[in-house]
Amino acid sequence: MKSRSVREEAVRLVLLLAGLCVAHLGVTLFLQTDLGSDPFNVFVQGLFRFLPWPGFMTHGRVHLLVSLVIMVVLLVVDRKFVRIGTVVCMALGGPIIDVFTVLLAPLIHSERPLPVRLAALVLGCVILAFGMTIVICSEAGTGPNDLVGVVLSDKLGKPFGPVRVAVDLFFALSGFALGGVLGLGTVICAFVVGPAAQGFMPVSRRICDGFVHQFAGRDSLPRGDSL
């Protein structure tokens, strides 16, 4: 496999950051509806409530710790999926959500009528799926929890959509068993994000390949990780 130039790496990192912003806009819409946490955060919440953590631990720190553990496991299983973007996703995801929370708080919140919140929830899941596929197709790396579905899909030779649903269900049900809170939004997210991401994947691949070709002066390399 040919090495990438500095320009190509920079273009791919910009694509990752753009996808990360889009994905976390969707996450923020989802969270602002107050209809339940996303499956991964149900898992984190369950761990946080079930285990006797030291007093300085918070939900966010448990989230970071779980992400680090997942990343280490993925490095052992297949390090080709873990890139600089994986670290970037871990570091910038929270701050991006904080910014969007300030911007969206006056528009979407728990006091809005339920149909409005449901519409925002579904829209958030779709936006999350699109942003997530841009991050994945940037091939600069993606967040550790999102990589679980990507790696399993690659290793098992199964479509990404059903695998993502299975991973989300595992996180949600495991978290619930440990004491995390399940809500309507958790169920909707578990069944919408995976199939939507599978549908967006070819579009996002064309977008990322086009940007790499235009701004890095080359075609994308052959890949064995199509989803």
XYZ file of C-alpha atoms in Angstrom:
227
model
C 0.000 0.000 0.000
C 1.418 3.351 -1.070
C 2.033 5.924 1.610
C -0.016 9.107 1.676
C 1.395 12.559 1.145
C 1.146 15.232 3.823
C -1.419 17.041 1.664
C -3.612 13.961 1.385
C -3.447 13.350 5.133
C -4.426 16.998 5.701
C -7.380 16.739 3.289
C -8.580 13.561 4.955
C -8.276 15.150 8.403
C -10.370 18.127 7.241
C -13.008 15.708 5.946
C -12.971 13.935 9.297
C -13.446 17.198 11.186
C -16.332 18.179 8.892
C -17.975 14.783 9.382
C -17.393 14.991 13.126
C -19.173 18.359 13.278
C -22.120 17.029 11.248
C -22.334 13.850 13.332
C -22.309 15.742 16.615
C -24.947 18.163 15.351
C -27.092 15.048 15.016
C -26.051 13.820 18.455
C -26.955 17.181 20.001
C -30.393 17.224 18.333
C -30.887 13.713 19.665
C -29.831 14.597 23.210
C -31.859 17.842 23.325
C -35.095 15.908 22.836
C -34.560 14.306 26.277
C -36.099 11.041 25.081
C -33.259 8.748 26.140
C -29.513 8.426 25.662
C -27.876 6.910 22.609
C -26.955 3.215 23.060
C -23.264 3.799 23.796
C -24.035 6.356 26.490
C -26.604 4.015 28.058
C -23.721 1.547 28.356
C -21.412 4.192 29.843
C -24.137 5.318 32.244
C -24.728 1.730 33.353
C -21.025 1.194 34.040
C -20.836 4.502 35.902
C -23.743 3.552 38.167
C -22.865 -0.120 38.670
C -19.150 -0.028 39.500
C -17.712 1.572 42.677
C -15.702 4.312 40.977
C -13.471 6.728 42.936
C -15.114 10.041 43.775
C -13.321 11.989 41.061
C -14.850 9.888 38.258
C -17.691 11.366 36.207
C -19.813 10.114 33.326
C -17.502 11.899 30.910
C -14.377 10.350 32.400
C -15.915 6.878 32.312
C -16.841 7.577 28.667
C -13.210 8.448 27.937
C -11.941 5.377 29.802
C -14.295 3.018 27.958
C -13.267 4.595 24.644
C -9.602 4.087 25.511
C -10.216 0.422 26.363
C -12.057 -0.100 23.071
C -9.225 1.575 21.170
C -6.623 -0.669 22.812
C -8.654 -3.778 21.914
C -8.980 -2.570 18.322
C -5.234 -1.963 18.145
C -4.733 -5.605 19.082
C -7.419 -6.924 16.701
C -6.492 -4.819 13.645
C -4.510 -1.617 14.028
C -5.195 -0.465 10.462
C -8.535 0.987 11.599
C -7.048 3.148 14.371
C -5.611 6.410 13.065
C -4.899 9.926 14.267
C -8.566 10.707 13.637
C -9.556 8.197 16.314
C -7.747 10.329 18.888
C -9.180 13.519 17.369
C -12.711 12.144 17.684
C -12.116 11.317 21.334
C -10.685 14.765 22.086
C -13.099 17.012 20.147
C -16.421 15.191 20.326
C -17.439 16.634 23.699
C -16.520 20.277 22.974
C -18.381 20.169 19.632
C -21.514 18.887 21.383
C -21.181 21.662 23.997
C -21.131 24.324 21.252
C -24.161 22.891 19.462
C -26.003 22.543 22.786
C -25.693 26.290 23.388
C -26.907 27.022 19.841
C -29.822 24.571 19.832
C -31.022 24.845 23.430
C -33.539 27.644 22.679
C -34.992 25.643 19.776
C -35.118 22.012 20.924
C -35.674 21.057 24.559
C -37.772 18.811 26.786
C -40.684 21.276 26.969
C -41.373 21.160 23.238
C -44.430 19.118 22.123
C -43.714 15.415 21.748
C -44.234 15.347 17.928
C -41.633 18.121 17.538
C -39.185 16.267 19.751
C -39.772 13.006 17.877
C -39.157 14.745 14.556
C -35.957 16.298 15.925
C -34.913 12.900 17.265
C -35.294 11.130 13.924
C -33.643 14.043 12.088
C -30.771 13.923 14.562
C -30.301 10.192 13.996
C -30.192 10.686 10.209
C -27.740 13.601 10.492
C -25.616 11.536 12.869
C -25.560 8.665 10.364
C -24.484 10.948 7.508
C -21.748 12.632 9.521
C -20.544 9.276 10.812
C -20.134 7.932 7.262
C -18.158 11.031 6.240
C -15.861 10.392 9.197
C -15.498 6.724 8.227
C -14.939 7.444 4.525
C -12.350 10.116 5.278
C -10.138 7.159 6.248
C -8.410 9.415 8.762
C -9.889 7.431 11.639
C -13.169 7.415 13.542
C -14.322 7.292 17.142
C -13.593 4.050 19.032
C -17.240 3.193 19.702
C -18.156 3.694 16.022
C -15.184 1.571 14.985
C -16.659 -1.454 16.759
C -19.336 -1.804 14.062
C -16.875 -1.013 11.269
C -14.350 -3.644 12.378
C -16.985 -6.322 13.016
C -18.555 -5.648 9.610
C -15.142 -6.010 7.972
C -14.111 -9.144 9.878
C -17.461 -10.918 9.531
C -18.043 -9.872 5.928
C -21.531 -8.606 6.806
C -23.318 -5.375 5.742
C -22.610 -2.437 8.026
C -26.269 -1.563 8.701
C -27.328 -4.798 10.482
C -23.981 -5.027 12.286
C -24.371 -1.471 13.592
C -27.879 -2.309 14.836
C -26.534 -5.373 16.653
C -23.707 -3.371 18.259
C -26.107 -0.626 19.370
C -28.481 -3.198 20.849
C -25.589 -4.785 22.735
C -24.532 -1.430 24.209
C -28.112 -0.465 25.092
C -29.153 -3.767 26.670
C -25.863 -4.234 28.523
C -26.086 -0.699 29.869
C -29.699 -1.195 30.917
C -28.767 -4.413 32.761
C -26.096 -2.447 34.640
C -28.497 0.351 35.601
C -28.471 2.700 32.619
C -31.659 4.422 31.453
C -33.354 3.298 28.247
C -35.794 5.595 26.489
C -37.793 5.832 23.279
C -34.906 7.705 21.719
C -32.534 4.843 22.481
C -34.730 2.382 20.598
C -35.221 4.717 17.634
C -31.503 5.472 17.455
C -30.594 1.780 17.582
C -32.782 0.955 14.575
C -32.341 4.148 12.493
C -28.628 5.004 12.591
C -27.303 1.713 11.179
C -29.570 1.428 8.118
C -29.292 5.171 7.430
C -25.499 4.935 7.589
C -25.516 2.015 5.165
C -27.585 4.089 2.746
C -25.318 7.126 3.073
C -22.089 5.134 2.731
C -21.820 5.180 -1.114
C -22.673 8.895 -1.202
C -20.142 9.735 1.482
C -17.520 7.600 -0.263
C -18.002 9.580 -3.502
C -17.830 12.886 -1.629
C -14.610 11.972 0.172
C -12.982 10.418 -2.896
C -13.850 13.548 -4.893
C -12.288 15.868 -2.331
C -9.152 13.743 -2.082
C -8.818 13.651 -5.877
C -9.399 17.397 -6.263
C -7.323 18.741 -3.384
C -4.671 16.050 -2.980
C -4.161 15.394 -6.675
C -4.755 11.634 -6.627
C -7.389 8.940 -6.692
C -8.200 7.026 -3.527
C -6.352 3.780 -2.977
C -8.074 0.434 -3.368
C -9.770 -0.571 -0.128
C -10.707 -3.837 1.445
C -13.036 -2.248 4.017
C -16.120 -1.444 1.923
C -19.260 -1.554 4.040
